[in-house]
Short mmCIF file of C-alpha atoms in Angstrom, two decimals:
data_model
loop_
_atom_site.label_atom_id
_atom_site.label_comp_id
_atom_site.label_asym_id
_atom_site.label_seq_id
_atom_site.Cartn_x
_atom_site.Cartn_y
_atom_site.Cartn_z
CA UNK A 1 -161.48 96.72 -81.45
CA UNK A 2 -161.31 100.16 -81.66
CA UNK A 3 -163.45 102.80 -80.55
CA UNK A 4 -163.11 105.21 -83.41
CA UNK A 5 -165.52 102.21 -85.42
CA UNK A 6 -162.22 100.39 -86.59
CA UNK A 7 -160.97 96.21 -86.54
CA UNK A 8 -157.51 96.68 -86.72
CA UNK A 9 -155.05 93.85 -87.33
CA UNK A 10 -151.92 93.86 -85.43
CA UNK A 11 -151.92 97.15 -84.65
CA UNK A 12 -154.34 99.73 -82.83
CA UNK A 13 -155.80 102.41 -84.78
CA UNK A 14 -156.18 105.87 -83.12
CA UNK A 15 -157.05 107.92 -86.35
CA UNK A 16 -160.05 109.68 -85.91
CA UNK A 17 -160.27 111.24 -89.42
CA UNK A 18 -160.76 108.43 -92.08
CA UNK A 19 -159.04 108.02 -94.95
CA UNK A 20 -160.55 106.48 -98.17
CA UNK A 21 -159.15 102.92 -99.06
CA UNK A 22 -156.30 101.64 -99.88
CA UNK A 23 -154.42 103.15 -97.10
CA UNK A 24 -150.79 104.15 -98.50
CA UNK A 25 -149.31 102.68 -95.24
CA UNK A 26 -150.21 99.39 -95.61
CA UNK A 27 -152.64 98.44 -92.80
CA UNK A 28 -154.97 95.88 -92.60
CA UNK A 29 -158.52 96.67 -91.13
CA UNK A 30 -162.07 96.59 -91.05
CA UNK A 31 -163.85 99.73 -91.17
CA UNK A 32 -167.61 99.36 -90.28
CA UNK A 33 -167.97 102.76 -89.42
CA UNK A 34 -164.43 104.83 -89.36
CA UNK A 35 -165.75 108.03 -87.47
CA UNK A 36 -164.55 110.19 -84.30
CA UNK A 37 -166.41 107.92 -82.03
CA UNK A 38 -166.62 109.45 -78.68
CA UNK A 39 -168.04 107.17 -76.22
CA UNK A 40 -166.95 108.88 -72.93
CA UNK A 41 -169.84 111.13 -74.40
CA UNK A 42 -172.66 108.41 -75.28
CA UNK A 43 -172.61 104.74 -75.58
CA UNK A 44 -171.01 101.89 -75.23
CA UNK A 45 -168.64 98.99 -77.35
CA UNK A 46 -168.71 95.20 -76.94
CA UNK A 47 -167.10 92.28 -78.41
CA UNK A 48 -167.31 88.98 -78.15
CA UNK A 49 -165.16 85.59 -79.82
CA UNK A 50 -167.55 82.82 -79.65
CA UNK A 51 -167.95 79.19 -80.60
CA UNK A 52 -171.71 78.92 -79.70
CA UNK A 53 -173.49 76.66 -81.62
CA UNK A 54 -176.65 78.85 -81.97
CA UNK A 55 -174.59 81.79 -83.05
CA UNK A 56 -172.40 79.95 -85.84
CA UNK A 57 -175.80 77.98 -87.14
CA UNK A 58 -177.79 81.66 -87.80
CA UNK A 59 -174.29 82.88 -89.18
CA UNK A 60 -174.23 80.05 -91.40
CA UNK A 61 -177.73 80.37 -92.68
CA UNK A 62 -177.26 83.49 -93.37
CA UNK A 63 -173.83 83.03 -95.08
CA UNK A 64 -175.22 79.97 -97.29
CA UNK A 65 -178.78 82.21 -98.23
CA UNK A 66 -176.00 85.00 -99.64
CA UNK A 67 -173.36 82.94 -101.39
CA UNK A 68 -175.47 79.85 -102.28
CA UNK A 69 -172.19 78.32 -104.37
CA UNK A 70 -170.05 78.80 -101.44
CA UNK A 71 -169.81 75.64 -99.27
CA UNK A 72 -170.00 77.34 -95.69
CA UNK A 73 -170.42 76.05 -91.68
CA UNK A 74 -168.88 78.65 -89.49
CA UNK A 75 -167.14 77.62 -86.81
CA UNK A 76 -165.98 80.94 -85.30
CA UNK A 77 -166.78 84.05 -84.82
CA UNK A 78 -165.80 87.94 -84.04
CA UNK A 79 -168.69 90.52 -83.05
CA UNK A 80 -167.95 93.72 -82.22
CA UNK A 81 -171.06 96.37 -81.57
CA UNK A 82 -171.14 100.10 -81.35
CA UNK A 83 -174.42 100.69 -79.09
CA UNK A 84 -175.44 104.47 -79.42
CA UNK A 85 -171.89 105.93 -79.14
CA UNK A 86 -171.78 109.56 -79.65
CA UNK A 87 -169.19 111.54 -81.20
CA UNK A 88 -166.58 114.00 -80.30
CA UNK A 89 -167.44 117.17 -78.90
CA UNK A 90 -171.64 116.30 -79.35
CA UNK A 91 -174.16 118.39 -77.86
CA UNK A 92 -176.67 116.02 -78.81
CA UNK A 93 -177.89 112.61 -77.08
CA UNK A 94 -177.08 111.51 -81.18
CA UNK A 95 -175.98 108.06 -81.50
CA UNK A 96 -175.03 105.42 -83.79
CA UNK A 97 -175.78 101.31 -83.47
CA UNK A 98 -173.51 99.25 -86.18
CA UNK A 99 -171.86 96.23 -85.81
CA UNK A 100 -169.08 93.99 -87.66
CA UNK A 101 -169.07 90.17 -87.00
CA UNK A 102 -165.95 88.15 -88.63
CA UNK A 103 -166.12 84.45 -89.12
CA UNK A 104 -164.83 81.73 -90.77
CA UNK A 105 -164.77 77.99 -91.33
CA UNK A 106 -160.67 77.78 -90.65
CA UNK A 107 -160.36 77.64 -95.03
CA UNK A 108 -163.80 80.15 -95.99
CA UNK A 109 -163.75 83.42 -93.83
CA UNK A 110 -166.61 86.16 -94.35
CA UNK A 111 -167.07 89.78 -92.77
CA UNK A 112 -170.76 91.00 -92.35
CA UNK A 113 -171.33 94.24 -91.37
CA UNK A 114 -174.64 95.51 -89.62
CA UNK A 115 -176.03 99.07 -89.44
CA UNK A 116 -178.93 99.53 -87.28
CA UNK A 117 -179.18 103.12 -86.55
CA UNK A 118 -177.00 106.21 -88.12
CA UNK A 119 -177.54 109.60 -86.58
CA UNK A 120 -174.19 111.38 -87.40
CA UNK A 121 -171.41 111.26 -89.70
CA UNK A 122 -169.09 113.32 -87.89
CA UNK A 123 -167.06 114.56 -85.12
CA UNK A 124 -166.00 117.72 -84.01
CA UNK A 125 -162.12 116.48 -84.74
CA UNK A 126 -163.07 116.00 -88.42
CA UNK A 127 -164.62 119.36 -88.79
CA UNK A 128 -168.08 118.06 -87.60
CA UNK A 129 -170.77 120.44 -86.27
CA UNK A 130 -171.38 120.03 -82.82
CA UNK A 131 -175.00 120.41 -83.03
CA UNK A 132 -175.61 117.88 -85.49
CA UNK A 133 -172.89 115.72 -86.13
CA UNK A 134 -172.58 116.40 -89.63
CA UNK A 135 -170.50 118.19 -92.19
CA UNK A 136 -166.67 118.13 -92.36
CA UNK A 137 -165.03 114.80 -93.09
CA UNK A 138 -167.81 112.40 -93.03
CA UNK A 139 -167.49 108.41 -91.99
CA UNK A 140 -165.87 105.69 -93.88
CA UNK A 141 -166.95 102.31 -94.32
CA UNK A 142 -165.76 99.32 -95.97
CA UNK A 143 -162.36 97.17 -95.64
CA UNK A 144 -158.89 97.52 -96.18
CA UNK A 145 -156.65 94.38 -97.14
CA UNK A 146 -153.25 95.71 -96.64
CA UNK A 147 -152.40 96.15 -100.00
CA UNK A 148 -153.22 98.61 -102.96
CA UNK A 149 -155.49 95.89 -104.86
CA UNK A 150 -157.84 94.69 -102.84
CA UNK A 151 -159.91 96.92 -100.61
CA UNK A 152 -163.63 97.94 -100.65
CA UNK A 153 -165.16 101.42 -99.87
CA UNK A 154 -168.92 100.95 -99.35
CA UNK A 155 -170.74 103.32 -101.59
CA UNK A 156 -171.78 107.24 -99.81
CA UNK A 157 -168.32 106.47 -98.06
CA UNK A 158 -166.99 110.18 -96.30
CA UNK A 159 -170.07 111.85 -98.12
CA UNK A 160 -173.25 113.27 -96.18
CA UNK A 161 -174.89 110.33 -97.95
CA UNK A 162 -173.52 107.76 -95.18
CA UNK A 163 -175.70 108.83 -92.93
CA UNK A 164 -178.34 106.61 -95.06
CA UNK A 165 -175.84 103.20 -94.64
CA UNK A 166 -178.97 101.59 -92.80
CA UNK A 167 -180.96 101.54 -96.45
CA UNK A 168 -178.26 100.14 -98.56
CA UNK A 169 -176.64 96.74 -99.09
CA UNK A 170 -174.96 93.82 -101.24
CA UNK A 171 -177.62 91.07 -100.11
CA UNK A 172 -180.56 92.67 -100.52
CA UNK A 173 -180.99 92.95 -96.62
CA UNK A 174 -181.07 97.33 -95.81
CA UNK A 175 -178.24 97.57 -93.36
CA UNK A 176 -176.64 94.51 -93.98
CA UNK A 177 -173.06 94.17 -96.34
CA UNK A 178 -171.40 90.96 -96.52
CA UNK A 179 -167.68 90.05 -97.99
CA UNK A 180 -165.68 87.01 -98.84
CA UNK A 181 -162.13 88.02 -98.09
CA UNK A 182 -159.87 84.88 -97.56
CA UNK A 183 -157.61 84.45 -100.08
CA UNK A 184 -158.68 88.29 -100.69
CA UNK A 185 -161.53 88.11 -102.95
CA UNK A 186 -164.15 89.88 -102.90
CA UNK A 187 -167.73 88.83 -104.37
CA UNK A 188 -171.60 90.10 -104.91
CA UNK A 189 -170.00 93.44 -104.69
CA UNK A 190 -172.35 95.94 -106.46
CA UNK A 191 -170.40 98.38 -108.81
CA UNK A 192 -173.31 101.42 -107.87
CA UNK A 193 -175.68 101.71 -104.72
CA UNK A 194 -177.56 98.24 -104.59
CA UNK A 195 -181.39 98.87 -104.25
CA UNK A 196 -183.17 97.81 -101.38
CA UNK A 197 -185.44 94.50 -100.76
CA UNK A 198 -187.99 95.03 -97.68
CA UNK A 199 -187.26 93.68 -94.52
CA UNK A 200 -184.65 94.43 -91.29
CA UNK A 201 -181.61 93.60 -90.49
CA UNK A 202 -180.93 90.31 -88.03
CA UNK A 203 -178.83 91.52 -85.33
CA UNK A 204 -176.25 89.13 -84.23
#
């Protein structure tokens, strides 16, 4: 888990600036919100593997309402949660809540990522503005499978129009994307900015 809003595989990531996906070099990660995180300024990061039963049954009700034909019962789990963090050289008290949970039924594996609440889209290392946390090289979002073919840059992706992740999704939940990716595939991916159902995201 890294702090820069990065699950990296094998390797730590400490790129601050994102780059849009497929990466050239090969690395496998998931990018719920690639930014210059700064939490020595603001917030904090925690992550949990877990086996509870209450957990894996609301994952798996939520993973059967969104993929109906999929036969699903987690029975593991990643979460990882960004609470408020700030980013590099803020003047602000500006923070961002998002979180990426990882799970899997040992053959099925699913990534759901959760935005709560976006205040900035950049850091002062990516050309930010201090003031408001915008501008320069805005945030990246999405996943990166390690190879050039399959890989998935949410829409608004390192455009001002991030900043707005919390009203967009794949599931018709604002905030919410979800992903197949074992055996890399990739479904109920939306080709243009999905429109919005009513209703909030169910924090994990």
């Amino acid at each position: 888990v890294n702090n820069n809003g990065v699950i990296s595989f094998d390797t730590r990531v400490s790129q601050y600036t994102p780059d849009p996906f497929p990466l050239a070099d090969g690395r496998s990660f998931v990018a719920p919100y690639w930014a210059d995180v700064d939490n020595v300024n603001g917030g904090d990061i925690f992550y949990r593997e877990t086996t509870d039963p209450t957990l894996l049954a609301r994952i798996t009700q939520d993973i059967n309402q969104y993929f109906p034909s999929i036969p699903f019962t987690a029975s593991w789990a990643f979460v990882a949660t960004w609470d408020h963090v700030a980013y590099y050289g803020s003047t602000t008290n500006k923070g961002n809540t998002f979180q990426a949970v990882l799970t899997t039924d040992t053959k099925t594996s699913f990534i759901i990522l959760n935005y709560w609440d976006i205040q900035w889209t950049t850091g002062a290392a990516s050309d930010g503005d201090a003031e408001t946390g915008l501008g320069g090289i805005p945030a990246h979002a999405g996943f990166n499978s390690g190879d050039d073919t399959n890989f998935y840059n949410i829409p608004g992706s390192q455009t001002e129009a991030v900043i707005n992740i919390t009203q967009t999704s794949n599931v018709n939940v604002p905030g919410r994307w979800v992903f197949q990716v074992d055996d890399f595939k990739v479904t109920g991916v939306p080709t243009e900015v999905p429109k919005v159902a009513d209703g909030k995201s169910c924090w994990l």
